[in-house]
Tab-separated table of C-alpha atoms and ligand atoms in Angstrom:
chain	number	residue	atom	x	y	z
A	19	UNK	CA	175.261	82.291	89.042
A	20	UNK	CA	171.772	81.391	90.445
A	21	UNK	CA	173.588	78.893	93.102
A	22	UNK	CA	175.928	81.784	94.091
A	23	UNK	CA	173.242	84.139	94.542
A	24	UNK	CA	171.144	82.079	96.297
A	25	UNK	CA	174.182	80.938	98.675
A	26	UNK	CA	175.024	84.931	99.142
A	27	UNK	CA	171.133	85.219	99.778
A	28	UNK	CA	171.676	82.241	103.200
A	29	UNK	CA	174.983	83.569	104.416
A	30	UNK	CA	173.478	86.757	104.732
A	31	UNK	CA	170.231	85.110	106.561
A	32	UNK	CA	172.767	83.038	108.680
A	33	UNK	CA	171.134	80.367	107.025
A	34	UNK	CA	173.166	76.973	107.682
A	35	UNK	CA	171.301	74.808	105.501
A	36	UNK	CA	168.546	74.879	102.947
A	37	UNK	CA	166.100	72.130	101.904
A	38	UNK	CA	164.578	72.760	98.618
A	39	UNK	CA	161.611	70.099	97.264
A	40	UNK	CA	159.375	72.190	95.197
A	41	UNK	CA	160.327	71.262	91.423
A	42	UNK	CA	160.331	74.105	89.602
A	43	UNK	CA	163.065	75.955	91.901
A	44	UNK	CA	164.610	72.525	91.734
A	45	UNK	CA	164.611	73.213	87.474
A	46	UNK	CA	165.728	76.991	88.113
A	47	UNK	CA	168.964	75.881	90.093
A	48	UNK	CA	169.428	72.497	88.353
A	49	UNK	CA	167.747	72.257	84.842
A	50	UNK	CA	166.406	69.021	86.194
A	51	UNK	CA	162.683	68.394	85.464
A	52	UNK	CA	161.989	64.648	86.028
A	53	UNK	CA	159.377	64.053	88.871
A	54	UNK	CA	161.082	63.357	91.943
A	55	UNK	CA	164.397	64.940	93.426
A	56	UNK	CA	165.359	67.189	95.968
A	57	UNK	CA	168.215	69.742	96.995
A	58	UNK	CA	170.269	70.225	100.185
A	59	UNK	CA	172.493	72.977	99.921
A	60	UNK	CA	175.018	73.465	103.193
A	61	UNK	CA	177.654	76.413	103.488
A	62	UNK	CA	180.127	74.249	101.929
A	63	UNK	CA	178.184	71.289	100.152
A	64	UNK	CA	175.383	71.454	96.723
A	65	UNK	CA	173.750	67.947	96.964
A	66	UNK	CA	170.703	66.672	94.709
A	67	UNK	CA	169.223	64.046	95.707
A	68	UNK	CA	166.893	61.587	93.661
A	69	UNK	CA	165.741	58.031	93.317
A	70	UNK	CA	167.071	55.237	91.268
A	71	UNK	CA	164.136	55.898	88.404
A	72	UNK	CA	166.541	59.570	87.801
A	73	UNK	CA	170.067	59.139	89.132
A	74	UNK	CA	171.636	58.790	85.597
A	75	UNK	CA	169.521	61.355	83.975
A	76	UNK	CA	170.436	63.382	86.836
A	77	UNK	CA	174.304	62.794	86.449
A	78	UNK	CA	174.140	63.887	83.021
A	79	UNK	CA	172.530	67.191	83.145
A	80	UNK	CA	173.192	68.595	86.552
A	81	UNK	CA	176.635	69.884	87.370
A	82	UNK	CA	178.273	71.818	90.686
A	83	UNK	CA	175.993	69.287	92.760
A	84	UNK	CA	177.101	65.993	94.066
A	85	UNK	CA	174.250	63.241	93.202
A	86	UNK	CA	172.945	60.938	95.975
A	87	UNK	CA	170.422	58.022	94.878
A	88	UNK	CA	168.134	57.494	97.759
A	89	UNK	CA	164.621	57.084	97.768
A	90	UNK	CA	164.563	58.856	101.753
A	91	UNK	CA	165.887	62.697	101.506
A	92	UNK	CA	164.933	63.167	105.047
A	93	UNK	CA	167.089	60.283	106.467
A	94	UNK	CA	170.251	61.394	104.365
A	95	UNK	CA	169.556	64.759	105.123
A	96	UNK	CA	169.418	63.906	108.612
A	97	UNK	CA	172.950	62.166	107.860
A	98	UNK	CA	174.522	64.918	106.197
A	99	UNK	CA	173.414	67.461	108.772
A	100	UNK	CA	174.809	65.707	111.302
A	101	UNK	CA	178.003	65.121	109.446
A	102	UNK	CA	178.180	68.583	108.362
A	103	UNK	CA	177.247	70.148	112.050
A	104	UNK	CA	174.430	71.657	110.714
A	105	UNK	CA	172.676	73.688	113.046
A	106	UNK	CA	168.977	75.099	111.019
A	107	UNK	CA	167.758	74.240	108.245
A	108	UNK	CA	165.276	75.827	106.209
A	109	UNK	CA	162.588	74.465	104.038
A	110	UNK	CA	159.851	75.521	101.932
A	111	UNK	CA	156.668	76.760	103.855
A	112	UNK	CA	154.823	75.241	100.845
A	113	UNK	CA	155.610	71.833	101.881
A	114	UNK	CA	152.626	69.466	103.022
A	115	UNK	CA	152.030	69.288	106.273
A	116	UNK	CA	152.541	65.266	106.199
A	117	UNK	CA	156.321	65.905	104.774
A	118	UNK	CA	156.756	69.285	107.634
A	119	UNK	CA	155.731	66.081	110.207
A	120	UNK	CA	158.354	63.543	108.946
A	121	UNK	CA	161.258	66.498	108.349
A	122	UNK	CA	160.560	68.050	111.684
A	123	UNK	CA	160.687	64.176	113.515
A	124	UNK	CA	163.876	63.404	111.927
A	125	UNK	CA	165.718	66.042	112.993
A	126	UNK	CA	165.303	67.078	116.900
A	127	UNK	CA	168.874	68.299	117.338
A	128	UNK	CA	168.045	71.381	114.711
A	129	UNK	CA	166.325	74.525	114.099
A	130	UNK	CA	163.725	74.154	111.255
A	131	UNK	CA	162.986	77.581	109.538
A	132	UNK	CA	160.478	78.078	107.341
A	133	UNK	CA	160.982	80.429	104.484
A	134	UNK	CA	158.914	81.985	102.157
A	135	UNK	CA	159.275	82.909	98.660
A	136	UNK	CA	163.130	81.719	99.301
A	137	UNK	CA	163.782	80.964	95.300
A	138	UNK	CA	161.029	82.957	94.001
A	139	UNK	CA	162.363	86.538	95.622
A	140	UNK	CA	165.698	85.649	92.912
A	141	UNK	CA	163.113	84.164	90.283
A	142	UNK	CA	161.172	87.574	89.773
A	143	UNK	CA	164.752	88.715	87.832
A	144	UNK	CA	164.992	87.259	84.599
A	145	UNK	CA	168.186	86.734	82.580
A	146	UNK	CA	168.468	86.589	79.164
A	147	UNK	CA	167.948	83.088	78.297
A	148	UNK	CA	164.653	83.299	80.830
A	149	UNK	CA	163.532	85.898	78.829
A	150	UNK	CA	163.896	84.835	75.388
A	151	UNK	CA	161.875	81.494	76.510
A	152	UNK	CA	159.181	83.817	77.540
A	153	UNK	CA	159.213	85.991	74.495
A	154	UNK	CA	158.888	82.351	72.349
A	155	UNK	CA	156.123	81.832	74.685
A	156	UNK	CA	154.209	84.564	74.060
A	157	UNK	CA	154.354	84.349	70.321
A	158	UNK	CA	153.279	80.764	70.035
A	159	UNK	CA	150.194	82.452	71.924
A	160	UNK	CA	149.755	85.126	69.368
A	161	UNK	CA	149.801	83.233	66.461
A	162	UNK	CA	147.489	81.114	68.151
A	163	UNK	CA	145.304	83.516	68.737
A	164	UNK	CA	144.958	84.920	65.232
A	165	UNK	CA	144.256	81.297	63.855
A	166	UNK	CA	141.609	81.783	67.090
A	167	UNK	CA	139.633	84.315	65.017
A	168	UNK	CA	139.489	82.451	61.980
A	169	UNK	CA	138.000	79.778	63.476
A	170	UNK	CA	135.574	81.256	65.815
A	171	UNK	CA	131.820	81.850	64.104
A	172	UNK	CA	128.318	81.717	65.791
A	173	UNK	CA	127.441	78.312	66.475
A	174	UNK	CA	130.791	77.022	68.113
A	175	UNK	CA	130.884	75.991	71.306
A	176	UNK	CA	133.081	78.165	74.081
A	177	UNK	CA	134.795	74.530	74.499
A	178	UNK	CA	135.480	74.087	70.841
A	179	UNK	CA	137.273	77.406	70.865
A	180	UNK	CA	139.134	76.418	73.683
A	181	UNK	CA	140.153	72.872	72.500
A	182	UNK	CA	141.745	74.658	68.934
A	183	UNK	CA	143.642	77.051	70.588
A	184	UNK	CA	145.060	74.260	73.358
A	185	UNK	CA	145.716	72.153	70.335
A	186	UNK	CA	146.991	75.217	68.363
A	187	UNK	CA	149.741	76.022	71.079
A	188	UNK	CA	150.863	72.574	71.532
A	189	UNK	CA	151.398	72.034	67.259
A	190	UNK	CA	153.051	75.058	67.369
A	191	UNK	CA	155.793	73.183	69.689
A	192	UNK	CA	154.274	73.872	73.552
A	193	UNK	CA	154.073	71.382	76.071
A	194	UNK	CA	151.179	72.088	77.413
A	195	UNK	CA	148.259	74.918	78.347
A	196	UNK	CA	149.888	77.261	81.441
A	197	UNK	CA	145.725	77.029	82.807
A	198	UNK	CA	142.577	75.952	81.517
A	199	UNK	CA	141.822	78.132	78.738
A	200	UNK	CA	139.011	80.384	79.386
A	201	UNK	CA	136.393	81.332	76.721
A	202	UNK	CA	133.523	83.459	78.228
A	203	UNK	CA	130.996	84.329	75.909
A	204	UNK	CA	127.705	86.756	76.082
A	205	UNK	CA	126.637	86.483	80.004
A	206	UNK	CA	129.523	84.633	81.042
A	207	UNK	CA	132.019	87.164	80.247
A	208	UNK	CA	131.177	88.937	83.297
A	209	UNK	CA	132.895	86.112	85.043
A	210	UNK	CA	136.435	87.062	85.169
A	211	UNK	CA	137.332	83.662	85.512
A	212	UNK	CA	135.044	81.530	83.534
A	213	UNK	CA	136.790	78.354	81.795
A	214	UNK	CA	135.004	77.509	78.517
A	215	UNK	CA	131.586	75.559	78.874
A	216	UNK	CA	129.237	73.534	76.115
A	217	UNK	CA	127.513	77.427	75.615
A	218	UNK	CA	127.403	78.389	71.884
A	219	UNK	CA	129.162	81.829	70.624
A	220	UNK	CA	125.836	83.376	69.571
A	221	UNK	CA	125.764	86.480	67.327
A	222	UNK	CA	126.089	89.707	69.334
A	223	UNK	CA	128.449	87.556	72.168
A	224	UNK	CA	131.477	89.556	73.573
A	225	UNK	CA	134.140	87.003	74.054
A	226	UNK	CA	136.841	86.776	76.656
A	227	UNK	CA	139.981	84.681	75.690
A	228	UNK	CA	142.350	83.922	78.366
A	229	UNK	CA	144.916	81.761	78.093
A	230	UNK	CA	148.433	80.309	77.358
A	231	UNK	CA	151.101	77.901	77.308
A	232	UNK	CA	153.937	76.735	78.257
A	233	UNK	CA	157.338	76.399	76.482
A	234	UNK	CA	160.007	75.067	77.594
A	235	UNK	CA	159.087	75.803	81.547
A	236	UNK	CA	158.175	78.915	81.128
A	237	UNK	CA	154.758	80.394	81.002
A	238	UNK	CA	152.536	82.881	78.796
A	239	UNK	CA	149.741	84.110	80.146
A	240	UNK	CA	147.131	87.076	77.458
A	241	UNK	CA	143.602	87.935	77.730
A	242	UNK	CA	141.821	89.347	74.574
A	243	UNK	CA	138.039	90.177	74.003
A	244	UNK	CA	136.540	89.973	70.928
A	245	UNK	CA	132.945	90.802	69.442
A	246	UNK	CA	130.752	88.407	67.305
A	247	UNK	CA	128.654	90.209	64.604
A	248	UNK	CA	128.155	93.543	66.643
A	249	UNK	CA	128.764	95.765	69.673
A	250	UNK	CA	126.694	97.075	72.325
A	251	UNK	CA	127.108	100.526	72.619
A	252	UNK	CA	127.786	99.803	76.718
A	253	UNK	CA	130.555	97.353	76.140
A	254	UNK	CA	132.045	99.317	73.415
A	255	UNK	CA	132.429	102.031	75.770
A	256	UNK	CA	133.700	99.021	78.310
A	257	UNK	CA	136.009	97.797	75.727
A	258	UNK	CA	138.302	101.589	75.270
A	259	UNK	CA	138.095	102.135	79.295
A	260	UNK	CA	140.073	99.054	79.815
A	261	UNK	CA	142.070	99.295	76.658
A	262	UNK	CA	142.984	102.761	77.896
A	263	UNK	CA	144.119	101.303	81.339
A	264	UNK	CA	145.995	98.244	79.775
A	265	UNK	CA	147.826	101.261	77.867
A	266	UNK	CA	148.837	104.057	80.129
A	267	UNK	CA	149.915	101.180	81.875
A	268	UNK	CA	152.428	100.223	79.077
A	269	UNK	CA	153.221	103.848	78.958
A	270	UNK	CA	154.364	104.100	82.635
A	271	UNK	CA	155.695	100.483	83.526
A	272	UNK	CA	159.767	100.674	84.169
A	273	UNK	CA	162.268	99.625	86.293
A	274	UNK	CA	161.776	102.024	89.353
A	275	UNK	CA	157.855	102.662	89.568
A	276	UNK	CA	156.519	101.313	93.366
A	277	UNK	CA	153.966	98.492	93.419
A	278	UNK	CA	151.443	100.775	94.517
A	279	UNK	CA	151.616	102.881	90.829
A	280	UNK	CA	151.519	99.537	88.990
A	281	UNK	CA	147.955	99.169	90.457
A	282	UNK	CA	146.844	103.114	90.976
A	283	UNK	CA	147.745	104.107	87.063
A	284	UNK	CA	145.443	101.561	85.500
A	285	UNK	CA	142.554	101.437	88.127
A	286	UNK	CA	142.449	105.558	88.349
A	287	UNK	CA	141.526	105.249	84.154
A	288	UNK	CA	138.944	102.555	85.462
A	289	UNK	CA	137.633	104.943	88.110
A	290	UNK	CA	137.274	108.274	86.503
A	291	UNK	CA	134.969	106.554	83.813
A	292	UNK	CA	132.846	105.413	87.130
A	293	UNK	CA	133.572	101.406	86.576
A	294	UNK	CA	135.850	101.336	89.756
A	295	UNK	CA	133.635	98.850	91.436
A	296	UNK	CA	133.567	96.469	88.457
A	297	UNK	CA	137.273	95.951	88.468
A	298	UNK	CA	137.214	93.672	91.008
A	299	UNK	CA	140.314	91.794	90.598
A	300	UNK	CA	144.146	92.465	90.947
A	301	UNK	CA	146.156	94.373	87.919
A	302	UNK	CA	148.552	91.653	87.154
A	303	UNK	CA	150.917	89.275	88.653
A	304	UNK	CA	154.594	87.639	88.075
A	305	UNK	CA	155.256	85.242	85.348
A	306	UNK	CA	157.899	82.792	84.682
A	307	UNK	CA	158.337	79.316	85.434
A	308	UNK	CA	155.032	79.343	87.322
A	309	UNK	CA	151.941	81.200	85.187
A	310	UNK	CA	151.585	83.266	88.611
A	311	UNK	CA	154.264	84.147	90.999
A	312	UNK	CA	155.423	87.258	92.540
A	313	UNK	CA	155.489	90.122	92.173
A	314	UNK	CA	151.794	90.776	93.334
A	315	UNK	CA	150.674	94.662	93.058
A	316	UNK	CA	148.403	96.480	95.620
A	317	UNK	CA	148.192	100.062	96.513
A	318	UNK	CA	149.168	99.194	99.991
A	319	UNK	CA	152.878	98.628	98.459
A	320	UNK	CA	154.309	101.770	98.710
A	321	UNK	CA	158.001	100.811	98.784
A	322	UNK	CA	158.559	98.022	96.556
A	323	UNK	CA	159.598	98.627	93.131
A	324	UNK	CA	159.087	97.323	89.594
A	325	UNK	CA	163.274	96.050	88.551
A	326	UNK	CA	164.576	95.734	84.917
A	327	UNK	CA	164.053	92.435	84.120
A	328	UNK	CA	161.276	91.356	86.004
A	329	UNK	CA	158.333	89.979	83.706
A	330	UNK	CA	155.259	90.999	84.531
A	331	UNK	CA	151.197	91.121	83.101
A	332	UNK	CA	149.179	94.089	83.132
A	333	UNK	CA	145.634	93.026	83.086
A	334	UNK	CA	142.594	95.560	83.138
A	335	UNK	CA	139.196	94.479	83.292
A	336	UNK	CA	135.291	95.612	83.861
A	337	UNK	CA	132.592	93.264	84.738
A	338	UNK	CA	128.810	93.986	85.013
A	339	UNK	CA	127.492	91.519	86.651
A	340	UNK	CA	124.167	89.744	84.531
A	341	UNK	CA	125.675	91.771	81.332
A	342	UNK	CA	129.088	91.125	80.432
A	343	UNK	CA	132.599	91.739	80.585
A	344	UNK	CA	135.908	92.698	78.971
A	345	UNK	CA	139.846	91.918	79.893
A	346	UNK	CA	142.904	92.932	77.981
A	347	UNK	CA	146.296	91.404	79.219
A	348	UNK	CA	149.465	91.552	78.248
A	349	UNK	CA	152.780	90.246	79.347
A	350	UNK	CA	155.603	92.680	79.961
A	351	UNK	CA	159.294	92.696	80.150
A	352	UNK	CA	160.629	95.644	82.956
A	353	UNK	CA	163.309	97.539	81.634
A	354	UNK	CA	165.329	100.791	83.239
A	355	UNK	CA	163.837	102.712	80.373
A	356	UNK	CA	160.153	101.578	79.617
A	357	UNK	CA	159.099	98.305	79.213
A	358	UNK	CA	158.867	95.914	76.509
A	359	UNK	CA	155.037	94.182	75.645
A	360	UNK	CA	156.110	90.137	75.034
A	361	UNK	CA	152.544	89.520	74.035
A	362	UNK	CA	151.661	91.152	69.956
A	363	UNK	CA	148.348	89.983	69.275
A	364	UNK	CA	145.999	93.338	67.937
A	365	UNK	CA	143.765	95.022	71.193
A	366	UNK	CA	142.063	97.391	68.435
A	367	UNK	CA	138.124	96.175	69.154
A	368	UNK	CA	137.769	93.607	66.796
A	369	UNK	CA	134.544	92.152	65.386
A	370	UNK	CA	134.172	88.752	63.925
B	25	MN	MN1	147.057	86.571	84.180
């Protein structure tokens, strides 16, 4: 289905040929995830290509492709272009630029075409299988996250709060952290992206937890802030503005509602309690194989729309600068009715 769609996708770009290298769309069309391979799809060819260290491996798991051992894609490429009249070819524009040299040497006698967002433009539409991978995900960062406030007293260090949760997620059967995990305590949590440090959770800290892993290829991604002891009145009134964004946002999200709403709802909440300027950061971003990918939201998108089945975060935040901040995000599933929040754990202000 993916390879069909995608092949629909370069008849209808008059696209002759398509080189793919970057691994994780490699994965999407393939479910091949060793370290080195690469795809050449022609109108009437699928070929994946990889080195001696994967051919078996390769032949075992990949079907509707032929399998080529070669440790030079560009020459056979080069071959099979020729072979196959191939007339363009298009590649990833996130290639290096030392690769972009070497493909665009080999092969004089064709059109190279750059494309952007080729795989990921079919990627932002999750099936089923994508989706219950995410939802699996998300939980193994929930349950993290309420061992999280067991663990986390005055005297730990941001970095020791970090390191359980990492190690949480990965006992609990992920492969790995989707980013460094960020813990940004007192001060720092005015620092919308500030990964844990040697500073000590003191009592009266606001915490911001961001993090999460991934299973199975595909990426969670939650923010929750927490309070150690007791709340400033200011970030208590912080805490509800965003928490009130995050939720009308939850409220409004479906299949149908233009970019530009995904950003206006939340950040009008923001505004009308006069934080506007403190949200300084987009509302939320695409999630899947990659911890970010598109869809991106700005109010400048008037005519894209949110589809059922995208997956999707929706993350509010207020930062004063020298005082301290707050972020709640959650991941959510687009549906034609509403949407569906992947990520549990409780956004009620919580105190430790
Ligand atoms: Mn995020």
């Amino acid at each position: 289905m993916r390879i069909e769609n995608l092949k629909a996708k370069m008849a209808r770009e008059n696209l002759d040929s398509l080189l793919i290298t970057d691994m994780k769309n490699i994965y999407y069309l393939t479910g091949f995830s060793g370290t080195a391979g690469t795809i050449f799809l022609t109108k009437t060819r699928n070929i994946f290509m990889t080195d001696s260290r994967y051919s078996e491996m390769a032949r075992g798991i990949i079907s509707g492709f032929e399998i080529i051992e070669t440790r030079d894609a560009i020459s056979m490429l080069t071959e099979l272009s020729i072979a196959d009249q191939v007339k363009n070819v298009g590649f990833e524009d996130t290639v290096d630029y030392a690769f972009f040299k070497r493909l665009s040497g080999a092969t004089p006698q064709m059109e190279l075409f750059a494309t952007t967002n080729y795989l990921l433009e079919l990627r932002q539409i999750k099936d089923s299988s994508e989706i219950r991978t995410i939802q699996k995900a998300c939980e193994i960062a929930d349950e993290a996250f309420s061992e999280a406030l067991k663990f986390i007293e005055p005297g730990r260090t941001e970095i020791e709060v970090a390191n359980f949760l990492d190690f949480k997620m990965r006992d609990m059967g992920a492969s790995g952290i989707s980013f460094d995990t960020i813990v940004a305590s007192g001060k720092r949590s005015s620092l919308p992206h500030g990964v844990a440090t040697h500073k000590m959770i003191e009592f009266g800290d606001v915490v911001t937890i961001d993090f999460g892993c991934y299973y199975e290829h595909y990426a969670s991604d939650m923010t929750r802030t927490i309070f150690v002891g007791s709340v400033d009145e200011k970030m208590e009134e912080i805490y509800h503005t965003v928490q009130k964004a995050n939720q009308l946002l939850i409220e409004q999200a479906r299949s149908g509602m233009t970019y530009a709403d995904y950003d206006r709802v939340p950040r009008e909440v923001i505004e009308t309690a006069g934080f506007g300027k403190y949200f300084t950061h987009g509302i939320g971003h695409g999630l899947g194989l990659d911890v970010h990918e598109i869809p991106y939201f700005s109010q400048a998108m008037l005519e894209p729309v949110l589809q059922s089945g995208m997956v999707v975060t929706d993350e509010p935040g207020i930062y004063l600068p020298e005082f301290g901040g707050v972020r709640i995000e959650d991941d959510l599933l687009i549906t034609d009715n509403g949407c569906e929040v992947l990520t549990k754990a409780p956004k009620e202000l919580i105190v430790i």
